[in-house]
PDB file of C-alpha atoms and ligand atoms in Angstrom:
ATOM      1  CA  MET A   1      59.678 -36.006 -29.114  1.00 88.00           C
ATOM      2  CA  ARG A   2      58.616 -39.280 -30.755  1.00 98.00           C
ATOM      3  CA  LYS A   3      55.665 -41.315 -29.547  1.00 97.00           C
ATOM      4  CA  ASN A   4      55.756 -44.638 -28.008  1.00 98.00           C
ATOM      5  CA  ILE A   5      53.257 -47.103 -29.443  1.00 98.00           C
ATOM      6  CA  VAL A   6      52.501 -50.603 -28.900  1.00 98.00           C
ATOM      7  CA  ALA A   7      50.382 -51.804 -31.805  1.00 99.00           C
ATOM      8  CA  GLY A   8      48.448 -55.430 -32.204  1.00 98.00           C
ATOM      9  CA  ASN A   9      48.249 -57.065 -35.407  1.00 98.00           C
ATOM     10  CA  TRP A  10      45.482 -59.858 -35.273  1.00 98.00           C
ATOM     11  CA  LYS A  11      46.398 -61.061 -38.837  1.00 98.00           C
ATOM     12  CA  MET A  12      43.624 -63.413 -40.161  1.00 98.00           C
ATOM     13  CA  ASN A  13      42.203 -64.114 -36.733  1.00 98.00           C
ATOM     14  CA  LYS A  14      39.118 -63.505 -34.988  1.00 98.00           C
ATOM     15  CA  ASN A  15      35.604 -63.438 -36.248  1.00 98.00           C
ATOM     16  CA  LEU A  16      33.441 -60.310 -35.935  1.00 98.00           C
ATOM     17  CA  GLN A  17      31.941 -61.047 -32.240  1.00 98.00           C
ATOM     18  CA  GLU A  18      35.490 -62.028 -30.848  1.00 98.00           C
ATOM     19  CA  GLY A  19      37.208 -58.893 -32.333  1.00 98.00           C
ATOM     20  CA  VAL A  20      34.538 -56.492 -30.593  1.00 98.00           C
ATOM     21  CA  GLU A  21      34.886 -58.599 -27.502  1.00 98.00           C
ATOM     22  CA  PHE A  22      38.499 -58.037 -27.283  1.00 98.00           C
ATOM     23  CA  ALA A  23      38.133 -54.490 -28.260  1.00 98.00           C
ATOM     24  CA  LYS A  24      35.509 -53.729 -25.386  1.00 98.00           C
ATOM     25  CA  GLU A  25      37.782 -55.673 -22.907  1.00 98.00           C
ATOM     26  CA  LEU A  26      40.990 -53.701 -23.820  1.00 98.00           C
ATOM     27  CA  ASP A  27      39.172 -50.325 -23.731  1.00 98.00           C
ATOM     28  CA  LYS A  28      37.960 -51.281 -20.362  1.00 98.00           C
ATOM     29  CA  ALA A  29      41.241 -52.614 -19.074  1.00 98.00           C
ATOM     30  CA  LEU A  30      42.915 -49.270 -20.047  1.00 98.00           C
ATOM     31  CA  THR A  31      40.433 -47.138 -18.497  1.00 97.00           C
ATOM     32  CA  GLY A  32      41.854 -45.010 -15.834  1.00 96.00           C
ATOM     33  CA  LYS A  33      45.214 -46.282 -16.528  1.00 95.00           C
ATOM     34  CA  SER A  34      47.840 -43.920 -18.253  1.00 95.00           C
ATOM     35  CA  PRO A  35      49.996 -46.284 -20.421  1.00 97.00           C
ATOM     36  CA  LYS A  36      53.243 -44.519 -21.424  1.00 97.00           C
ATOM     37  CA  CYS A  37      52.354 -45.458 -25.131  1.00 98.00           C
ATOM     38  CA  ASP A  38      49.951 -45.234 -27.607  1.00 98.00           C
ATOM     39  CA  VAL A  39      47.581 -48.222 -27.960  1.00 98.00           C
ATOM     40  CA  VAL A  40      46.546 -49.339 -31.481  1.00 99.00           C
ATOM     41  CA  ILE A  41      44.849 -52.625 -32.676  1.00 98.00           C
ATOM     42  CA  GLY A  42      45.129 -53.575 -36.159  1.00 99.00           C
ATOM     43  CA  THR A  43      42.083 -55.705 -37.136  1.00 99.00           C
ATOM     44  CA  PRO A  44      40.728 -57.208 -40.357  1.00 98.00           C
ATOM     45  CA  PHE A  45      38.655 -54.844 -42.651  1.00 98.00           C
ATOM     46  CA  ILE A  46      35.126 -56.178 -41.592  1.00 98.00           C
ATOM     47  CA  HIS A  47      35.994 -55.578 -37.756  1.00 98.00           C
ATOM     48  CA  LEU A  48      37.012 -51.883 -38.310  1.00 98.00           C
ATOM     49  CA  ALA A  49      33.863 -49.865 -38.081  1.00 98.00           C
ATOM     50  CA  THR A  50      32.299 -51.817 -35.175  1.00 98.00           C
ATOM     51  CA  VAL A  51      35.588 -51.687 -33.353  1.00 98.00           C
ATOM     52  CA  THR A  52      36.000 -47.931 -33.909  1.00 98.00           C
ATOM     53  CA  SER A  53      32.277 -47.471 -32.448  1.00 98.00           C
ATOM     54  CA  VAL A  54      33.069 -49.606 -29.077  1.00 98.00           C
ATOM     55  CA  VAL A  55      36.481 -48.153 -28.215  1.00 98.00           C
ATOM     56  CA  ASP A  56      37.253 -44.555 -27.039  1.00 98.00           C
ATOM     57  CA  ALA A  57      39.624 -43.149 -29.706  1.00 97.00           C
ATOM     58  CA  LYS A  58      41.479 -41.559 -26.942  1.00 96.00           C
ATOM     59  CA  ARG A  59      42.583 -44.990 -25.563  1.00 98.00           C
ATOM     60  CA  VAL A  60      42.727 -47.362 -28.463  1.00 98.00           C
ATOM     61  CA  GLY A  61      43.588 -46.582 -32.070  1.00 98.00           C
ATOM     62  CA  VAL A  62      42.201 -48.614 -34.834  1.00 99.00           C
ATOM     63  CA  SER A  63      44.247 -49.776 -37.910  1.00 99.00           C
ATOM     64  CA  ALA A  64      43.527 -51.747 -40.843  1.00 99.00           C
ATOM     65  CA  GLN A  65      46.259 -54.379 -42.026  1.00 99.00           C
ATOM     66  CA  ASN A  66      46.375 -53.095 -45.602  1.00 98.00           C
ATOM     67  CA  CYS A  67      44.616 -50.999 -48.267  1.00 98.00           C
ATOM     68  CA  ALA A  68      44.488 -51.052 -51.962  1.00 98.00           C
ATOM     69  CA  ASP A  69      46.935 -49.427 -54.278  1.00 98.00           C
ATOM     70  CA  LYS A  70      44.147 -47.722 -56.526  1.00 98.00           C
ATOM     71  CA  VAL A  71      41.888 -45.196 -55.608  1.00 98.00           C
ATOM     72  CA  SER A  72      38.461 -46.559 -56.440  1.00 98.00           C
ATOM     73  CA  GLY A  73      36.757 -48.454 -59.358  1.00 98.00           C
ATOM     74  CA  ALA A  74      36.862 -52.152 -60.881  1.00 98.00           C
ATOM     75  CA  TYR A  75      39.268 -53.924 -58.395  1.00 98.00           C
ATOM     76  CA  THR A  76      37.159 -56.767 -57.102  1.00 98.00           C
ATOM     77  CA  GLY A  77      37.751 -57.727 -53.383  1.00 98.00           C
ATOM     78  CA  GLU A  78      39.760 -54.578 -52.696  1.00 98.00           C
ATOM     79  CA  VAL A  79      39.543 -52.030 -49.938  1.00 98.00           C
ATOM     80  CA  SER A  80      40.580 -48.527 -50.437  1.00 99.00           C
ATOM     81  CA  ALA A  81      42.502 -46.214 -48.034  1.00 99.00           C
ATOM     82  CA  ALA A  82      39.273 -43.816 -48.301  1.00 99.00           C
ATOM     83  CA  MET A  83      37.157 -46.611 -47.311  1.00 99.00           C
ATOM     84  CA  VAL A  84      39.444 -47.688 -44.359  1.00 99.00           C
ATOM     85  CA  ALA A  85      39.430 -43.968 -43.336  1.00 98.00           C
ATOM     86  CA  SER A  86      35.559 -44.006 -43.344  1.00 98.00           C
ATOM     87  CA  THR A  87      35.114 -46.361 -40.608  1.00 98.00           C
ATOM     88  CA  GLY A  88      36.831 -44.133 -38.289  1.00 98.00           C
ATOM     89  CA  ALA A  89      40.364 -46.159 -38.378  1.00 98.00           C
ATOM     90  CA  GLY A  90      43.309 -43.814 -38.048  1.00 98.00           C
ATOM     91  CA  TYR A  91      46.023 -46.316 -39.059  1.00 99.00           C
ATOM     92  CA  VAL A  92      47.116 -48.918 -41.764  1.00 99.00           C
ATOM     93  CA  ILE A  93      49.796 -51.278 -41.613  1.00 99.00           C
ATOM     94  CA  LEU A  94      51.424 -51.528 -44.765  1.00 99.00           C
ATOM     95  CA  GLY A  95      54.367 -53.695 -46.429  1.00 98.00           C
ATOM     96  CA  HIS A  96      54.058 -56.610 -43.918  1.00 98.00           C
ATOM     97  CA  SER A  97      56.510 -59.211 -45.022  1.00 98.00           C
ATOM     98  CA  GLU A  98      53.321 -61.779 -45.019  1.00 98.00           C
ATOM     99  CA  ARG A  99      51.730 -59.614 -47.793  1.00 98.00           C
ATOM    100  CA  ARG A 100      54.937 -59.003 -49.724  1.00 98.00           C
ATOM    101  CA  THR A 101      55.679 -62.586 -49.723  1.00 97.00           C
ATOM    102  CA  TYR A 102      52.136 -64.274 -50.275  1.00 98.00           C
ATOM    103  CA  TYR A 103      50.634 -61.357 -52.203  1.00 98.00           C
ATOM    104  CA  GLY A 104      53.398 -60.354 -54.095  1.00 97.00           C
ATOM    105  CA  GLU A 105      53.453 -56.753 -52.774  1.00 98.00           C
ATOM    106  CA  THR A 106      56.347 -54.637 -54.373  1.00 98.00           C
ATOM    107  CA  SER A 107      57.872 -51.548 -53.385  1.00 98.00           C
ATOM    108  CA  ALA A 108      56.271 -50.103 -56.388  1.00 98.00           C
ATOM    109  CA  LYS A 109      53.049 -50.913 -54.996  1.00 98.00           C
ATOM    110  CA  LEU A 110      53.494 -50.203 -51.673  1.00 98.00           C
ATOM    111  CA  LYS A 111      54.769 -46.566 -52.747  1.00 98.00           C
ATOM    112  CA  GLU A 112      51.054 -46.234 -54.295  1.00 98.00           C
ATOM    113  CA  LYS A 113      49.586 -47.427 -50.952  1.00 98.00           C
ATOM    114  CA  VAL A 114      51.408 -45.098 -48.797  1.00 98.00           C
ATOM    115  CA  LYS A 115      50.530 -42.292 -51.073  1.00 98.00           C
ATOM    116  CA  LEU A 116      46.899 -43.024 -50.841  1.00 98.00           C
ATOM    117  CA  ALA A 117      46.988 -43.737 -47.169  1.00 99.00           C
ATOM    118  CA  LEU A 118      48.298 -40.123 -46.408  1.00 98.00           C
ATOM    119  CA  GLU A 119      45.891 -38.566 -48.845  1.00 98.00           C
ATOM    120  CA  ASN A 120      43.182 -40.218 -46.666  1.00 98.00           C
ATOM    121  CA  ASN A 121      44.586 -39.033 -43.392  1.00 98.00           C
ATOM    122  CA  LEU A 122      45.492 -42.635 -42.423  1.00 98.00           C
ATOM    123  CA  LYS A 123      49.008 -42.985 -40.625  1.00 98.00           C
ATOM    124  CA  PRO A 124      50.959 -45.860 -42.318  1.00 99.00           C
ATOM    125  CA  ILE A 125      52.616 -48.367 -40.008  1.00 99.00           C
ATOM    126  CA  PHE A 126      55.206 -49.232 -42.655  1.00 99.00           C
ATOM    127  CA  CYS A 127      56.900 -52.849 -42.219  1.00 98.00           C
ATOM    128  CA  ILE A 128      60.404 -53.661 -43.237  1.00 98.00           C
ATOM    129  CA  GLY A 129      62.888 -56.523 -42.396  1.00 98.00           C
ATOM    130  CA  GLU A 130      65.294 -58.827 -43.647  1.00 98.00           C
ATOM    131  CA  THR A 131      64.737 -62.642 -44.176  1.00 97.00           C
ATOM    132  CA  LYS A 132      66.821 -65.379 -42.222  1.00 95.00           C
ATOM    133  CA  ASP A 133      69.025 -65.955 -45.500  1.00 96.00           C
ATOM    134  CA  GLU A 134      69.412 -62.112 -45.760  1.00 97.00           C
ATOM    135  CA  ARG A 135      70.706 -61.932 -42.252  1.00 96.00           C
ATOM    136  CA  GLU A 136      72.879 -64.852 -42.634  1.00 95.00           C
ATOM    137  CA  GLY A 137      74.275 -63.485 -45.939  1.00 97.00           C
ATOM    138  CA  ASN A 138      75.011 -60.214 -44.108  1.00 97.00           C
ATOM    139  CA  THR A 139      72.921 -58.021 -46.510  1.00 98.00           C
ATOM    140  CA  HIS A 140      70.186 -57.245 -43.763  1.00 98.00           C
ATOM    141  CA  PHE A 141      71.304 -53.573 -43.434  1.00 98.00           C
ATOM    142  CA  GLU A 142      71.039 -52.908 -47.300  1.00 98.00           C
ATOM    143  CA  VAL A 143      67.848 -54.833 -47.618  1.00 98.00           C
ATOM    144  CA  VAL A 144      66.066 -52.690 -45.043  1.00 98.00           C
ATOM    145  CA  LYS A 145      67.585 -49.584 -46.374  1.00 98.00           C
ATOM    146  CA  SER A 146      66.361 -50.501 -49.902  1.00 98.00           C
ATOM    147  CA  GLN A 147      63.042 -51.338 -48.556  1.00 98.00           C
ATOM    148  CA  ILE A 148      62.656 -47.859 -47.125  1.00 98.00           C
ATOM    149  CA  VAL A 149      64.175 -45.906 -50.002  1.00 98.00           C
ATOM    150  CA  GLU A 150      62.234 -47.429 -52.518  1.00 98.00           C
ATOM    151  CA  ALA A 151      58.751 -47.230 -50.932  1.00 98.00           C
ATOM    152  CA  LEU A 152      59.192 -44.062 -48.860  1.00 98.00           C
ATOM    153  CA  PHE A 153      61.834 -41.725 -49.977  1.00 98.00           C
ATOM    154  CA  ASP A 154      59.894 -39.874 -52.435  1.00 98.00           C
ATOM    155  CA  LEU A 155      57.892 -38.221 -49.750  1.00 98.00           C
ATOM    156  CA  SER A 156      58.291 -34.748 -48.706  1.00 98.00           C
ATOM    157  CA  ALA A 157      59.801 -34.484 -45.089  1.00 98.00           C
ATOM    158  CA  ASP A 158      56.143 -33.241 -44.035  1.00 98.00           C
ATOM    159  CA  ASP A 159      54.705 -36.372 -45.382  1.00 98.00           C
ATOM    160  CA  PHE A 160      57.361 -38.600 -43.984  1.00 98.00           C
ATOM    161  CA  SER A 161      56.777 -37.584 -40.698  1.00 98.00           C
ATOM    162  CA  LYS A 162      53.409 -39.218 -40.559  1.00 98.00           C
ATOM    163  CA  ILE A 163      55.060 -42.483 -41.076  1.00 98.00           C
ATOM    164  CA  ILE A 164      55.599 -45.154 -38.041  1.00 99.00           C
ATOM    165  CA  LEU A 165      58.199 -47.655 -39.284  1.00 99.00           C
ATOM    166  CA  ALA A 166      57.979 -51.220 -37.952  1.00 98.00           C
ATOM    167  CA  TYR A 167      61.231 -53.114 -38.279  1.00 98.00           C
ATOM    168  CA  GLU A 168      60.106 -57.078 -38.423  1.00 98.00           C
ATOM    169  CA  PRO A 169      62.889 -59.408 -39.092  1.00 98.00           C
ATOM    170  CA  VAL A 170      60.942 -62.042 -41.025  1.00 96.00           C
ATOM    171  CA  TRP A 171      62.847 -64.679 -39.224  1.00 95.00           C
ATOM    172  CA  ALA A 172      61.610 -63.864 -35.906  1.00 94.00           C
ATOM    173  CA  ILE A 173      57.833 -63.540 -36.966  1.00 93.00           C
ATOM    174  CA  GLY A 174      55.621 -66.119 -35.242  1.00 89.00           C
ATOM    175  CA  THR A 175      58.705 -68.173 -34.802  1.00 89.00           C
ATOM    176  CA  GLY A 176      59.235 -67.771 -31.052  1.00 85.00           C
ATOM    177  CA  LEU A 177      62.855 -66.488 -32.038  1.00 85.00           C
ATOM    178  CA  THR A 178      63.099 -62.785 -31.125  1.00 86.00           C
ATOM    179  CA  ALA A 179      66.068 -60.654 -32.221  1.00 89.00           C
ATOM    180  CA  THR A 180      67.947 -60.031 -29.123  1.00 95.00           C
ATOM    181  CA  SER A 181      67.640 -56.433 -27.955  1.00 96.00           C
ATOM    182  CA  ALA A 182      71.218 -55.826 -29.277  1.00 97.00           C
ATOM    183  CA  GLN A 183      70.278 -56.890 -32.692  1.00 97.00           C
ATOM    184  CA  ALA A 184      67.243 -54.886 -32.651  1.00 98.00           C
ATOM    185  CA  GLN A 185      68.722 -51.752 -31.243  1.00 98.00           C
ATOM    186  CA  GLU A 186      71.460 -52.019 -33.842  1.00 98.00           C
ATOM    187  CA  MET A 187      69.067 -52.283 -36.698  1.00 98.00           C
ATOM    188  CA  HIS A 188      66.698 -49.554 -35.494  1.00 98.00           C
ATOM    189  CA  ALA A 189      69.990 -47.255 -35.052  1.00 98.00           C
ATOM    190  CA  HIS A 190      70.752 -47.917 -38.535  1.00 98.00           C
ATOM    191  CA  ILE A 191      67.568 -47.002 -39.694  1.00 98.00           C
ATOM    192  CA  ARG A 192      67.316 -43.680 -37.692  1.00 98.00           C
ATOM    193  CA  LYS A 193      70.870 -42.911 -39.541  1.00 98.00           C
ATOM    194  CA  ILE A 194      69.278 -43.539 -42.944  1.00 98.00           C
ATOM    195  CA  LEU A 195      66.428 -41.204 -41.983  1.00 98.00           C
ATOM    196  CA  ALA A 196      68.615 -38.606 -40.604  1.00 98.00           C
ATOM    197  CA  ASP A 197      70.722 -38.709 -43.965  1.00 98.00           C
ATOM    198  CA  LYS A 198      67.906 -38.034 -46.040  1.00 98.00           C
ATOM    199  CA  TYR A 199      65.342 -36.005 -43.935  1.00 98.00           C
ATOM    200  CA  GLY A 200      67.830 -34.595 -41.186  1.00 98.00           C
ATOM    201  CA  LYS A 201      68.026 -35.231 -37.439  1.00 98.00           C
ATOM    202  CA  GLU A 202      64.898 -33.620 -36.440  1.00 98.00           C
ATOM    203  CA  VAL A 203      62.811 -35.855 -38.514  1.00 98.00           C
ATOM    204  CA  ALA A 204      64.734 -38.876 -37.781  1.00 98.00           C
ATOM    205  CA  ASP A 205      64.480 -38.244 -33.846  1.00 98.00           C
ATOM    206  CA  ASN A 206      60.664 -37.925 -34.230  1.00 98.00           C
ATOM    207  CA  THR A 207      59.956 -40.948 -36.067  1.00 98.00           C
ATOM    208  CA  THR A 208      58.644 -43.698 -34.058  1.00 99.00           C
ATOM    209  CA  ILE A 209      60.116 -47.111 -34.980  1.00 99.00           C
ATOM    210  CA  LEU A 210      58.594 -50.445 -33.553  1.00 98.00           C
ATOM    211  CA  TYR A 211      60.105 -53.788 -33.308  1.00 98.00           C
ATOM    212  CA  GLY A 212      58.018 -56.668 -34.268  1.00 97.00           C
ATOM    213  CA  GLY A 213      58.695 -60.394 -34.184  1.00 96.00           C
ATOM    214  CA  SER A 214      57.844 -62.726 -31.309  1.00 95.00           C
ATOM    215  CA  CYS A 215      57.550 -59.809 -29.145  1.00 96.00           C
ATOM    216  CA  ASN A 216      55.699 -60.648 -25.893  1.00 97.00           C
ATOM    217  CA  LYS A 217      55.177 -59.894 -22.176  1.00 97.00           C
ATOM    218  CA  ASN A 218      58.366 -61.711 -21.224  1.00 97.00           C
ATOM    219  CA  ASN A 219      61.053 -59.671 -23.576  1.00 97.00           C
ATOM    220  CA  ALA A 220      59.037 -56.566 -24.160  1.00 98.00           C
ATOM    221  CA  LYS A 221      60.512 -54.520 -21.342  1.00 98.00           C
ATOM    222  CA  GLU A 222      64.146 -55.278 -22.356  1.00 98.00           C
ATOM    223  CA  LEU A 223      63.400 -54.406 -25.960  1.00 98.00           C
ATOM    224  CA  PHE A 224      61.624 -51.086 -25.166  1.00 98.00           C
ATOM    225  CA  ALA A 225      64.388 -50.068 -22.984  1.00 98.00           C
ATOM    226  CA  CYS A 226      66.821 -49.713 -25.854  1.00 98.00           C
ATOM    227  CA  PRO A 227      66.998 -45.830 -26.829  1.00 98.00           C
ATOM    228  CA  ASP A 228      65.902 -46.444 -30.611  1.00 98.00           C
ATOM    229  CA  ILE A 229      62.997 -48.989 -29.979  1.00 98.00           C
ATOM    230  CA  ASP A 230      59.662 -47.070 -29.607  1.00 98.00           C
ATOM    231  CA  GLY A 231      57.397 -49.829 -29.064  1.00 98.00           C
ATOM    232  CA  GLY A 232      56.071 -53.069 -30.708  1.00 98.00           C
ATOM    233  CA  LEU A 233      54.221 -54.198 -33.466  1.00 98.00           C
ATOM    234  CA  ILE A 234      52.734 -57.451 -31.761  1.00 98.00           C
ATOM    235  CA  GLY A 235      51.255 -60.588 -33.476  1.00 98.00           C
ATOM    236  CA  GLY A 236      50.477 -63.661 -31.392  1.00 97.00           C
ATOM    237  CA  ALA A 237      50.563 -61.974 -28.210  1.00 98.00           C
ATOM    238  CA  SER A 238      48.041 -59.382 -29.219  1.00 98.00           C
ATOM    239  CA  LEU A 239      45.262 -61.682 -29.456  1.00 98.00           C
ATOM    240  CA  LYS A 240      44.423 -61.989 -25.716  1.00 98.00           C
ATOM    241  CA  VAL A 241      44.005 -58.880 -23.461  1.00 98.00           C
ATOM    242  CA  GLU A 242      46.020 -60.894 -20.692  1.00 98.00           C
ATOM    243  CA  ASP A 243      48.814 -61.048 -23.056  1.00 98.00           C
ATOM    244  CA  PHE A 244      48.706 -57.927 -24.525  1.00 98.00           C
ATOM    245  CA  MET A 245      48.242 -55.488 -21.609  1.00 98.00           C
ATOM    246  CA  PRO A 246      51.675 -56.452 -20.221  1.00 98.00           C
ATOM    247  CA  ILE A 247      53.224 -55.468 -23.289  1.00 98.00           C
ATOM    248  CA  ILE A 248      51.610 -52.012 -23.038  1.00 98.00           C
ATOM    249  CA  GLU A 249      52.561 -51.843 -19.318  1.00 98.00           C
ATOM    250  CA  ALA A 250      56.284 -52.727 -20.369  1.00 97.00           C
ATOM    251  CA  PHE A 251      56.905 -48.970 -21.020  1.00 94.00           C
TER     252      PHE A 251
HETATM  253  P1  13P B   1      54.318 -62.376 -34.146  1.00 64.25           P
HETATM  254  O1  13P B   1      54.515 -61.332 -32.737  1.00 64.25           O
HETATM  255  O2  13P B   1      53.247 -63.474 -33.853  1.00 64.25           O
HETATM  256  O3  13P B   1      55.906 -62.954 -34.135  1.00 64.25           O
HETATM  257  O4  13P B   1      54.074 -61.370 -35.232  1.00 64.25           O
HETATM  258  C1  13P B   1      54.814 -60.387 -35.406  1.00 64.25           C
HETATM  259  C2  13P B   1      54.192 -59.559 -36.626  1.00 64.25           C
HETATM  260  O5  13P B   1      54.245 -59.953 -37.609  1.00 64.25           O
HETATM  261  C3  13P B   1      53.527 -58.397 -36.467  1.00 64.25           C
HETATM  262  O6  13P B   1      53.043 -57.652 -37.426  1.00 64.25           O
END
């Protein structure tokens, strides 16, 4: 059966010392507990190697927030999937709407990134989600489907089964406007149906689909209680252990 996951995405927050302090504090808070979900923190690149060395990998997984669409070479400023893997990180967030919007990431580029992540044994946390205009124009189901089809549907069923999806409606990110649990569940069920049509029911049922967008300790319980919501990708509320732990414990 699929895994429940609560993953933090720090975005461009925390210097190295702050990040390491958070990681140690979270690891300690989880010690002796048996959360009903895997816990992952998505840190900036520069934190990865140190953070993986201060947490117990069985308690806290570590994720990058991006990787390059090229293997290696003259790509100044880029960080490859192999480099991310060499830090001990096990995951990489790909296709976040902030990267699609501010850094021009297209489905074609994301397809390369996913391929390289998988070749380096990183689990992609692949983000999809519609804008406010797309939802108001009633194209949200279509938009999310295209994002999945364009970047992921060349994968074999075996490779696809390593993907974690994160539905993050752009209008809910950092706005305090959470999708209602009914809106989120409706989209998650739609996504699972798309996966079942392509890869079969078993792969679809085994795929973890996270919700992201103003998820916090007050709404996590209701969201995670929905049958097709398997956890959260958490931005703002992942920056303090006292905010993040109750989300983990919402399961
Ligand atoms: P917020 O939780 O701050 O809305 O961010 C969600 C997000 O973008 C996680 O990737």
